């Protein structure tokens, strides 16, 4: 599809996450129909009334339906106890009709996500965030890969961004995004040479300017400026910050698109890909469980 890439005003290829997510939805729908339309169930668990979390979960449910999956939703009040949340998740773990489980994080203050996630077996852990899934990723064993960094990889594959022998910088070291992103970029077969930057990194501008690929996952509004970017580099923006000017990413899009070779829009880049990968992981979960 190289000739049909949409480009920014400055000529960078637009890494269109909405478009790729939509392609994934169609592929999944066809695949599930070809399997005889089995019920492949993604269960989401939402605790409390956090507005962004409600929106994310609703979007996941909607896209799951469009992809021909059978979503199920469990909602618990802000006042739910640790035991109540763990019991609700355990019920989904024990239910053979549920294939993928996603607990929307963060949980309300006072609840510990670790024992909740620990209940989810690797096959049903479609978010890829439990310690067993992370261990599998590190060890190169089969399992689910966290959806946001996986979405970044899929976008690069789809748009033909070369990784082998290239220098990549990941800004942010959380277990949700930055750390698994480093592992995925450095994997055999992907073969980037990866630097992990964080809030204590000195000379971030210099570090980023060496990179052919920048993945920004710090949650700092527009911190990656044109100065950080080597001409022609691919820049993938994971950050989401709520500012007075609305929701913005970690990348100063207007300035960076003029120097980058490829760039994700915000919104419409890595966010939709997170959902696309979640849906793909759910069908993979049903396969792992022998349900399809
Ligand atoms: P965390 O807050 O857990 O981690 C942020 C990381 O960024 C930390 O490692 C921190 O360093 C680093 N960091 C913070 N400030 C700077 C700075 N000025 N320079 C360099 N590094 C810095 O966030 P998450 O990883 O959970 O999320 C990152 C962002 O991605 C958030 O905005 C979040 O909303 C968004 N997000 C987007 C998703 C999507 O689908 N697009 C999905 C998930 C998250 P240190 O470790 O030193 O503190």
mmCIF file of C-alpha atoms and ligand atoms in Angstrom:
data_model
loop_
_atom_site.group_PDB
_atom_site.id
_atom_site.type_symbol
_atom_site.label_atom_id
_atom_site.label_comp_id
_atom_site.label_asym_id
_atom_site.label_seq_id
_atom_site.Cartn_x
_atom_site.Cartn_y
_atom_site.Cartn_z
ATOM 1 C CA UNK A 1 0.000 0.000 0.000
ATOM 2 C CA UNK A 2 3.076 2.244 -0.077
ATOM 3 C CA UNK A 3 1.785 4.637 -2.735
ATOM 4 C CA UNK A 4 -1.565 5.221 -1.113
ATOM 5 C CA UNK A 5 -0.257 6.384 2.256
ATOM 6 C CA UNK A 6 -1.880 9.508 3.483
ATOM 7 C CA UNK A 7 0.702 12.139 4.334
ATOM 8 C CA UNK A 8 0.805 15.120 6.661
ATOM 9 C CA UNK A 9 1.252 18.672 5.376
ATOM 10 C CA UNK A 10 4.995 18.275 5.948
ATOM 11 C CA UNK A 11 5.133 14.998 4.002
ATOM 12 C CA UNK A 12 5.318 12.454 6.850
ATOM 13 C CA UNK A 13 3.396 9.209 6.397
ATOM 14 C CA UNK A 14 0.366 9.247 8.660
ATOM 15 C CA UNK A 15 0.281 6.029 10.720
ATOM 16 C CA UNK A 16 -3.482 5.737 10.749
ATOM 17 C CA UNK A 17 -4.573 3.639 13.721
ATOM 18 C CA UNK A 18 -8.292 4.055 13.052
ATOM 19 C CA UNK A 19 -7.890 2.621 9.598
ATOM 20 C CA UNK A 20 -5.816 -0.350 10.727
ATOM 21 C CA UNK A 21 -8.179 -1.002 13.654
ATOM 22 C CA UNK A 22 -11.087 -1.050 11.211
ATOM 23 C CA UNK A 23 -9.213 -3.518 8.997
ATOM 24 C CA UNK A 24 -8.634 -5.736 12.031
ATOM 25 C CA UNK A 25 -12.343 -5.598 12.933
ATOM 26 C CA UNK A 26 -13.324 -6.704 9.426
ATOM 27 C CA UNK A 27 -10.711 -9.492 9.402
ATOM 28 C CA UNK A 28 -11.927 -10.775 12.758
ATOM 29 C CA UNK A 29 -15.566 -10.682 11.670
ATOM 30 C CA UNK A 30 -14.715 -12.721 8.571
ATOM 31 C CA UNK A 31 -12.570 -15.133 10.540
ATOM 32 C CA UNK A 32 -15.241 -15.745 13.187
ATOM 33 C CA UNK A 33 -17.932 -16.170 10.512
ATOM 34 C CA UNK A 34 -15.691 -18.690 8.728
ATOM 35 C CA UNK A 35 -15.414 -20.635 11.999
ATOM 36 C CA UNK A 36 -19.218 -20.972 12.064
ATOM 37 C CA UNK A 37 -19.838 -17.943 14.318
ATOM 38 C CA UNK A 38 -18.888 -19.461 17.682
ATOM 39 C CA UNK A 39 -19.472 -17.241 20.720
ATOM 40 C CA UNK A 40 -16.060 -15.768 21.515
ATOM 41 C CA UNK A 41 -16.493 -13.850 24.742
ATOM 42 C CA UNK A 42 -14.538 -10.827 25.925
ATOM 43 C CA UNK A 43 -15.464 -9.919 29.488
ATOM 44 C CA UNK A 44 -14.683 -6.423 30.729
ATOM 45 C CA UNK A 45 -14.654 -5.483 34.389
ATOM 46 C CA UNK A 46 -15.117 -1.879 35.455
ATOM 47 C CA UNK A 47 -14.920 -0.789 39.079
ATOM 48 C CA UNK A 48 -16.125 2.689 40.027
ATOM 49 C CA UNK A 49 -17.256 5.653 38.003
ATOM 50 C CA UNK A 50 -14.040 7.017 36.436
ATOM 51 C CA UNK A 51 -15.293 8.752 33.298
ATOM 52 C CA UNK A 52 -12.357 8.012 30.934
ATOM 53 C CA UNK A 53 -12.415 4.358 32.046
ATOM 54 C CA UNK A 54 -16.153 4.184 31.291
ATOM 55 C CA UNK A 55 -15.528 5.587 27.818
ATOM 56 C CA UNK A 56 -12.638 3.166 27.133
ATOM 57 C CA UNK A 57 -14.677 0.156 28.242
ATOM 58 C CA UNK A 58 -17.706 1.197 26.190
ATOM 59 C CA UNK A 59 -15.513 1.591 23.122
ATOM 60 C CA UNK A 60 -13.957 -1.852 23.669
ATOM 61 C CA UNK A 61 -17.419 -3.391 23.986
ATOM 62 C CA UNK A 62 -18.685 -1.653 20.859
ATOM 63 C CA UNK A 63 -15.724 -2.679 18.741
ATOM 64 C CA UNK A 64 -15.925 -6.229 20.099
ATOM 65 C CA UNK A 65 -19.524 -6.433 18.899
ATOM 66 C CA UNK A 66 -18.573 -5.056 15.487
ATOM 67 C CA UNK A 67 -15.851 -7.711 15.227
ATOM 68 C CA UNK A 68 -18.390 -10.476 15.861
ATOM 69 C CA UNK A 69 -17.226 -11.189 19.413
ATOM 70 C CA UNK A 70 -19.664 -11.682 22.268
ATOM 71 C CA UNK A 71 -18.857 -9.012 24.864
ATOM 72 C CA UNK A 72 -19.895 -9.308 28.471
ATOM 73 C CA UNK A 73 -19.621 -6.536 31.016
ATOM 74 C CA UNK A 74 -19.336 -6.626 34.793
ATOM 75 C CA UNK A 75 -19.639 -3.359 36.681
ATOM 76 C CA UNK A 76 -18.899 -2.873 40.358
ATOM 77 C CA UNK A 77 -19.468 0.272 42.434
ATOM 78 C CA UNK A 78 -16.715 2.606 43.643
ATOM 79 C CA UNK A 79 -17.348 1.159 47.124
ATOM 80 C CA UNK A 80 -16.589 -2.441 46.085
ATOM 81 C CA UNK A 81 -14.169 -4.201 48.402
ATOM 82 C CA UNK A 82 -11.002 -5.979 47.336
ATOM 83 C CA UNK A 83 -12.706 -9.307 48.004
ATOM 84 C CA UNK A 84 -15.745 -8.376 45.898
ATOM 85 C CA UNK A 85 -13.591 -7.402 42.940
ATOM 86 C CA UNK A 86 -11.523 -10.582 43.211
ATOM 87 C CA UNK A 87 -14.670 -12.713 43.501
ATOM 88 C CA UNK A 88 -16.145 -11.101 40.371
ATOM 89 C CA UNK A 89 -12.964 -11.744 38.402
ATOM 90 C CA UNK A 90 -12.719 -15.310 39.713
ATOM 91 C CA UNK A 91 -16.256 -15.999 38.458
ATOM 92 C CA UNK A 92 -15.127 -15.017 34.956
ATOM 93 C CA UNK A 93 -11.973 -17.118 35.306
ATOM 94 C CA UNK A 94 -14.123 -20.145 36.224
ATOM 95 C CA UNK A 95 -16.689 -19.582 33.463
ATOM 96 C CA UNK A 96 -15.849 -21.726 30.405
ATOM 97 C CA UNK A 97 -17.947 -19.424 28.197
ATOM 98 C CA UNK A 98 -15.577 -16.500 28.902
ATOM 99 C CA UNK A 99 -12.378 -16.473 26.839
ATOM 100 C CA UNK A 100 -10.786 -13.111 27.494
ATOM 101 C CA UNK A 101 -10.873 -10.990 30.658
ATOM 102 C CA UNK A 102 -9.972 -7.334 30.815
ATOM 103 C CA UNK A 103 -9.948 -5.490 34.127
ATOM 104 C CA UNK A 104 -10.023 -1.782 33.357
ATOM 105 C CA UNK A 105 -7.249 -0.013 35.247
ATOM 106 C CA UNK A 106 -6.725 2.020 37.320
ATOM 107 C CA UNK A 107 -8.896 0.583 40.074
ATOM 108 C CA UNK A 108 -10.322 3.092 42.586
ATOM 109 C CA UNK A 109 -7.980 4.208 45.379
ATOM 110 C CA UNK A 110 -7.614 1.626 48.098
ATOM 111 C CA UNK A 111 -7.900 -1.385 45.803
ATOM 112 C CA UNK A 112 -4.787 -3.353 44.898
ATOM 113 C CA UNK A 113 -4.772 -4.435 41.237
ATOM 114 C CA UNK A 114 -2.040 -7.069 41.692
ATOM 115 C CA UNK A 115 -4.062 -9.793 43.472
ATOM 116 C CA UNK A 116 -6.946 -9.110 41.067
ATOM 117 C CA UNK A 117 -4.779 -9.568 37.978
ATOM 118 C CA UNK A 118 -3.016 -12.556 39.547
ATOM 119 C CA UNK A 119 -6.283 -14.504 39.364
ATOM 120 C CA UNK A 120 -6.410 -14.308 35.566
ATOM 121 C CA UNK A 121 -4.745 -17.312 33.898
ATOM 122 C CA UNK A 122 -2.397 -16.501 30.980
ATOM 123 C CA UNK A 123 -4.805 -17.846 28.312
ATOM 124 C CA UNK A 124 -7.586 -15.461 29.422
ATOM 125 C CA UNK A 125 -5.256 -12.522 30.092
ATOM 126 C CA UNK A 126 -5.990 -10.691 26.837
ATOM 127 C CA UNK A 127 -4.482 -7.485 28.230
ATOM 128 C CA UNK A 128 -1.170 -9.309 28.740
ATOM 129 C CA UNK A 129 -0.495 -7.500 31.993
ATOM 130 C CA UNK A 130 -0.295 -10.241 34.606
ATOM 131 C CA UNK A 131 3.063 -11.314 35.944
ATOM 132 C CA UNK A 132 2.747 -14.659 34.185
ATOM 133 C CA UNK A 133 2.020 -13.037 30.814
ATOM 134 C CA UNK A 134 4.886 -10.588 31.273
ATOM 135 C CA UNK A 135 7.169 -13.481 32.226
ATOM 136 C CA UNK A 136 6.156 -15.319 29.065
ATOM 137 C CA UNK A 137 6.933 -12.260 26.993
ATOM 138 C CA UNK A 138 10.381 -11.982 28.550
ATOM 139 C CA UNK A 139 11.011 -15.717 28.098
ATOM 140 C CA UNK A 140 9.676 -15.758 24.520
ATOM 141 C CA UNK A 141 6.918 -18.242 25.402
ATOM 142 C CA UNK A 142 3.443 -18.209 23.833
ATOM 143 C CA UNK A 143 1.024 -15.869 25.552
ATOM 144 C CA UNK A 144 -0.769 -12.559 25.147
ATOM 145 C CA UNK A 145 1.265 -9.416 24.578
ATOM 146 C CA UNK A 146 0.092 -6.112 26.156
ATOM 147 C CA UNK A 147 -2.205 -4.401 23.674
ATOM 148 C CA UNK A 148 -0.755 -0.881 23.497
ATOM 149 C CA UNK A 149 2.866 -1.809 22.685
ATOM 150 C CA UNK A 150 1.593 -4.574 20.404
ATOM 151 C CA UNK A 151 -0.528 -1.990 18.586
ATOM 152 C CA UNK A 152 2.569 0.142 18.048
ATOM 153 C CA UNK A 153 4.345 -2.862 16.485
ATOM 154 C CA UNK A 154 1.359 -3.633 14.234
ATOM 155 C CA UNK A 155 1.219 -0.052 13.007
ATOM 156 C CA UNK A 156 4.913 -0.149 12.108
ATOM 157 C CA UNK A 157 4.512 -3.491 10.316
ATOM 158 C CA UNK A 158 1.492 -2.279 8.390
ATOM 159 C CA UNK A 159 3.227 0.847 7.180
ATOM 160 C CA UNK A 160 6.502 -0.866 6.412
ATOM 161 C CA UNK A 161 8.601 0.952 9.017
ATOM 162 C CA UNK A 162 11.924 -0.874 9.051
ATOM 163 C CA UNK A 163 13.136 -2.001 12.447
ATOM 164 C CA UNK A 164 16.057 -4.383 11.847
ATOM 165 C CA UNK A 165 19.309 -2.708 12.782
ATOM 166 C CA UNK A 166 17.507 0.573 13.486
ATOM 167 C CA UNK A 167 17.837 2.620 16.631
ATOM 168 C CA UNK A 168 14.682 2.948 18.697
ATOM 169 C CA UNK A 169 14.057 5.050 21.788
ATOM 170 C CA UNK A 170 11.130 4.321 24.069
ATOM 171 C CA UNK A 171 10.286 7.202 26.404
ATOM 172 C CA UNK A 172 8.624 5.775 29.533
ATOM 173 C CA UNK A 173 9.301 2.564 31.459
ATOM 174 C CA UNK A 174 5.940 1.452 32.833
ATOM 175 C CA UNK A 175 5.021 -2.224 32.813
ATOM 176 C CA UNK A 176 1.880 -1.226 30.878
ATOM 177 C CA UNK A 177 3.661 0.319 27.899
ATOM 178 C CA UNK A 178 7.350 1.242 27.989
ATOM 179 C CA UNK A 179 8.932 -1.965 29.278
ATOM 180 C CA UNK A 180 7.023 -4.395 27.026
ATOM 181 C CA UNK A 181 7.605 -1.990 24.125
ATOM 182 C CA UNK A 182 11.350 -2.297 24.657
ATOM 183 C CA UNK A 183 11.080 -6.095 24.681
ATOM 184 C CA UNK A 184 9.018 -6.148 21.475
ATOM 185 C CA UNK A 185 11.332 -3.807 19.587
ATOM 186 C CA UNK A 186 14.395 -5.761 20.651
ATOM 187 C CA UNK A 187 12.962 -9.197 19.841
ATOM 188 C CA UNK A 188 14.682 -11.466 17.360
ATOM 189 C CA UNK A 189 13.064 -10.843 14.018
ATOM 190 C CA UNK A 190 12.286 -7.222 14.901
ATOM 191 C CA UNK A 191 15.915 -6.509 15.750
ATOM 192 C CA UNK A 192 15.935 -2.849 16.699
ATOM 193 C CA UNK A 193 18.642 -1.548 19.023
ATOM 194 C CA UNK A 194 16.601 -0.090 21.839
ATOM 195 C CA UNK A 195 17.209 2.647 24.396
ATOM 196 C CA UNK A 196 14.830 3.046 27.329
ATOM 197 C CA UNK A 197 14.447 6.668 28.426
ATOM 198 C CA UNK A 198 12.623 7.902 31.528
ATOM 199 C CA UNK A 199 12.317 10.938 33.771
ATOM 200 C CA UNK A 200 15.935 10.617 34.966
ATOM 201 C CA UNK A 201 17.403 10.412 31.478
ATOM 202 C CA UNK A 202 19.794 13.262 30.876
ATOM 203 C CA UNK A 203 19.972 14.882 27.452
ATOM 204 C CA UNK A 204 16.697 13.407 26.265
ATOM 205 C CA UNK A 205 16.846 15.573 23.144
ATOM 206 C CA UNK A 206 20.211 14.094 22.180
ATOM 207 C CA UNK A 207 19.103 10.561 22.998
ATOM 208 C CA UNK A 208 15.952 10.913 20.878
ATOM 209 C CA UNK A 209 17.773 12.558 17.995
ATOM 210 C CA UNK A 210 19.810 9.400 17.494
ATOM 211 C CA UNK A 211 16.672 7.355 16.972
ATOM 212 C CA UNK A 212 15.118 6.084 13.766
ATOM 213 C CA UNK A 213 12.024 5.199 15.802
ATOM 214 C CA UNK A 214 10.648 7.085 18.812
ATOM 215 C CA UNK A 215 7.837 5.675 20.929
ATOM 216 C CA UNK A 216 6.645 8.355 23.335
ATOM 217 C CA UNK A 217 4.847 6.916 26.358
ATOM 218 C CA UNK A 218 5.517 9.378 29.173
ATOM 219 C CA UNK A 219 2.136 11.061 29.580
ATOM 220 C CA UNK A 220 3.703 14.545 29.289
ATOM 221 C CA UNK A 221 1.758 16.826 26.965
ATOM 222 C CA UNK A 222 3.680 17.623 23.770
ATOM 223 C CA UNK A 223 7.093 16.964 25.327
ATOM 224 C CA UNK A 224 8.561 15.558 22.078
ATOM 225 C CA UNK A 225 9.321 18.567 19.909
ATOM 226 C CA UNK A 226 10.894 18.901 16.471
ATOM 227 C CA UNK A 227 14.283 19.224 18.234
ATOM 228 C CA UNK A 228 13.990 15.643 19.511
ATOM 229 C CA UNK A 229 13.460 14.159 16.079
ATOM 230 C CA UNK A 230 16.015 13.117 13.493
ATOM 231 C CA UNK A 231 14.742 13.984 10.000
ATOM 232 C CA UNK A 232 12.895 11.003 8.580
ATOM 233 C CA UNK A 233 12.378 9.192 11.912
ATOM 234 C CA UNK A 234 9.141 7.362 12.730
ATOM 235 C CA UNK A 235 7.368 8.863 15.747
ATOM 236 C CA UNK A 236 4.668 6.928 17.569
ATOM 237 C CA UNK A 237 2.717 8.769 20.228
ATOM 238 C CA UNK A 238 1.202 6.746 23.053
ATOM 239 C CA UNK A 239 0.739 9.516 25.601
ATOM 240 C CA UNK A 240 -2.658 10.866 26.525
ATOM 241 C CA UNK A 241 -2.858 14.054 28.590
ATOM 242 C CA UNK A 242 -5.968 15.978 29.440
ATOM 243 C CA UNK A 243 -5.231 19.693 29.148
ATOM 244 C CA UNK A 244 -7.324 22.831 28.940
ATOM 245 C CA UNK A 245 -6.870 22.623 25.180
ATOM 246 C CA UNK A 246 -8.361 19.115 25.199
ATOM 247 C CA UNK A 247 -6.694 15.723 24.942
ATOM 248 C CA UNK A 248 -3.144 15.887 23.621
ATOM 249 C CA UNK A 249 -0.350 13.404 23.114
ATOM 250 C CA UNK A 250 3.312 13.378 24.119
ATOM 251 C CA UNK A 251 4.265 14.599 20.658
ATOM 252 C CA UNK A 252 3.973 18.158 19.390
ATOM 253 C CA UNK A 253 2.332 16.895 16.215
ATOM 254 C CA UNK A 254 2.316 20.113 14.168
ATOM 255 C CA UNK A 255 6.035 20.731 14.611
ATOM 256 C CA UNK A 256 7.184 17.102 14.503
ATOM 257 C CA UNK A 257 5.266 16.111 11.363
ATOM 258 C CA UNK A 258 7.413 18.586 9.427
ATOM 259 C CA UNK A 259 10.612 16.617 10.214
ATOM 260 C CA UNK A 260 9.416 13.046 10.809
ATOM 261 C CA UNK A 261 9.211 10.424 8.080
ATOM 262 C CA UNK A 262 6.135 8.859 9.679
ATOM 263 C CA UNK A 263 3.942 9.896 12.590
ATOM 264 C CA UNK A 264 0.809 8.775 14.410
ATOM 265 C CA UNK A 265 -2.080 11.217 14.604
ATOM 266 C CA UNK A 266 -3.451 11.965 18.060
ATOM 267 C CA UNK A 267 -6.200 10.910 18.465
ATOM 268 C CA UNK A 268 -6.495 8.139 15.882
ATOM 269 C CA UNK A 269 -3.075 6.517 16.228
ATOM 270 C CA UNK A 270 -2.065 4.174 19.024
ATOM 271 C CA UNK A 271 -5.390 4.396 20.930
ATOM 272 C CA UNK A 272 -7.537 2.550 18.380
ATOM 273 C CA UNK A 273 -4.730 0.039 17.851
ATOM 274 C CA UNK A 274 -4.860 -0.863 21.540
ATOM 275 C CA UNK A 275 -8.471 -1.914 21.010
ATOM 276 C CA UNK A 276 -7.746 -3.723 17.729
ATOM 277 C CA UNK A 277 -5.060 -5.799 19.428
ATOM 278 C CA UNK A 278 -7.330 -6.555 22.380
ATOM 279 C CA UNK A 279 -9.897 -8.022 19.994
ATOM 280 C CA UNK A 280 -7.242 -10.090 18.204
ATOM 281 C CA UNK A 281 -5.941 -11.337 21.548
ATOM 282 C CA UNK A 282 -9.474 -12.427 22.476
ATOM 283 C CA UNK A 283 -9.837 -14.665 19.421
ATOM 284 C CA UNK A 284 -6.337 -15.998 20.133
ATOM 285 C CA UNK A 285 -7.488 -16.712 23.709
ATOM 286 C CA UNK A 286 -10.442 -18.736 22.464
ATOM 287 C CA UNK A 287 -8.010 -20.737 20.314
ATOM 288 C CA UNK A 288 -5.632 -21.308 23.239
ATOM 289 C CA UNK A 289 -8.580 -22.565 25.292
ATOM 290 C CA UNK A 290 -9.622 -24.913 22.506
ATOM 291 C CA UNK A 291 -12.986 -23.154 22.216
ATOM 292 C CA UNK A 292 -12.773 -22.518 18.461
HETATM 293 P P1 LIG B 1 3.234 5.938 33.754
HETATM 294 O O1 LIG B 1 2.934 7.219 34.439
HETATM 295 O O2 LIG B 1 3.104 4.649 34.483
HETATM 296 O O3 LIG B 1 4.723 5.994 33.173
HETATM 297 C C1 LIG B 1 5.220 7.135 32.586
HETATM 298 C C2 LIG B 1 6.671 6.927 32.264
HETATM 299 O O4 LIG B 1 7.142 8.084 31.607
HETATM 300 C C3 LIG B 1 7.564 6.729 33.492
HETATM 301 O O5 LIG B 1 8.494 5.701 33.232
HETATM 302 C C4 LIG B 1 8.249 8.074 33.662
HETATM 303 O O6 LIG B 1 9.565 7.989 34.157
HETATM 304 C C5 LIG B 1 8.307 8.554 32.235
HETATM 305 N N1 LIG B 1 8.345 10.011 32.191
HETATM 306 C C6 LIG B 1 7.527 10.886 32.817
HETATM 307 N N2 LIG B 1 7.907 12.158 32.558
HETATM 308 C C7 LIG B 1 8.974 12.072 31.743
HETATM 309 C C8 LIG B 1 9.811 13.030 31.137
HETATM 310 N N3 LIG B 1 9.614 14.346 31.301
HETATM 311 N N4 LIG B 1 10.842 12.601 30.375
HETATM 312 C C9 LIG B 1 11.056 11.279 30.188
HETATM 313 N N5 LIG B 1 10.284 10.310 30.738
HETATM 314 C C10 LIG B 1 9.264 10.714 31.514
HETATM 315 O O7 LIG B 1 2.335 5.959 32.466
HETATM 316 P P2 LIG B 1 1.854 4.755 31.489
HETATM 317 O O8 LIG B 1 3.040 4.054 30.925
HETATM 318 O O9 LIG B 1 0.793 3.983 32.127
HETATM 319 O O10 LIG B 1 1.195 5.621 30.341
HETATM 320 C C11 LIG B 1 1.972 6.522 29.582
HETATM 321 C C12 LIG B 1 1.035 7.389 28.780
HETATM 322 O O11 LIG B 1 0.385 6.567 27.815
HETATM 323 C C13 LIG B 1 -0.070 8.046 29.584
HETATM 324 O O12 LIG B 1 -0.317 9.330 29.050
HETATM 325 C C14 LIG B 1 -1.272 7.142 29.345
HETATM 326 O O13 LIG B 1 -2.485 7.843 29.464
HETATM 327 C C15 LIG B 1 -1.030 6.715 27.933
HETATM 328 N N6 LIG B 1 -1.641 5.449 27.530
HETATM 329 C C16 LIG B 1 -2.137 5.385 26.268
HETATM 330 C C17 LIG B 1 -2.665 4.214 25.794
HETATM 331 C C18 LIG B 1 -3.112 4.173 24.385
HETATM 332 O O14 LIG B 1 -3.853 3.262 24.043
HETATM 333 N N7 LIG B 1 -2.692 5.100 23.524
HETATM 334 C C19 LIG B 1 -2.796 3.026 26.643
HETATM 335 C C20 LIG B 1 -2.138 3.164 27.908
HETATM 336 C C21 LIG B 1 -1.603 4.347 28.346
HETATM 337 P P3 LIG B 1 9.911 7.439 35.648
HETATM 338 O O15 LIG B 1 9.776 5.959 35.565
HETATM 339 O O16 LIG B 1 11.299 7.868 35.840
HETATM 340 O O17 LIG B 1 8.920 8.083 36.577
#
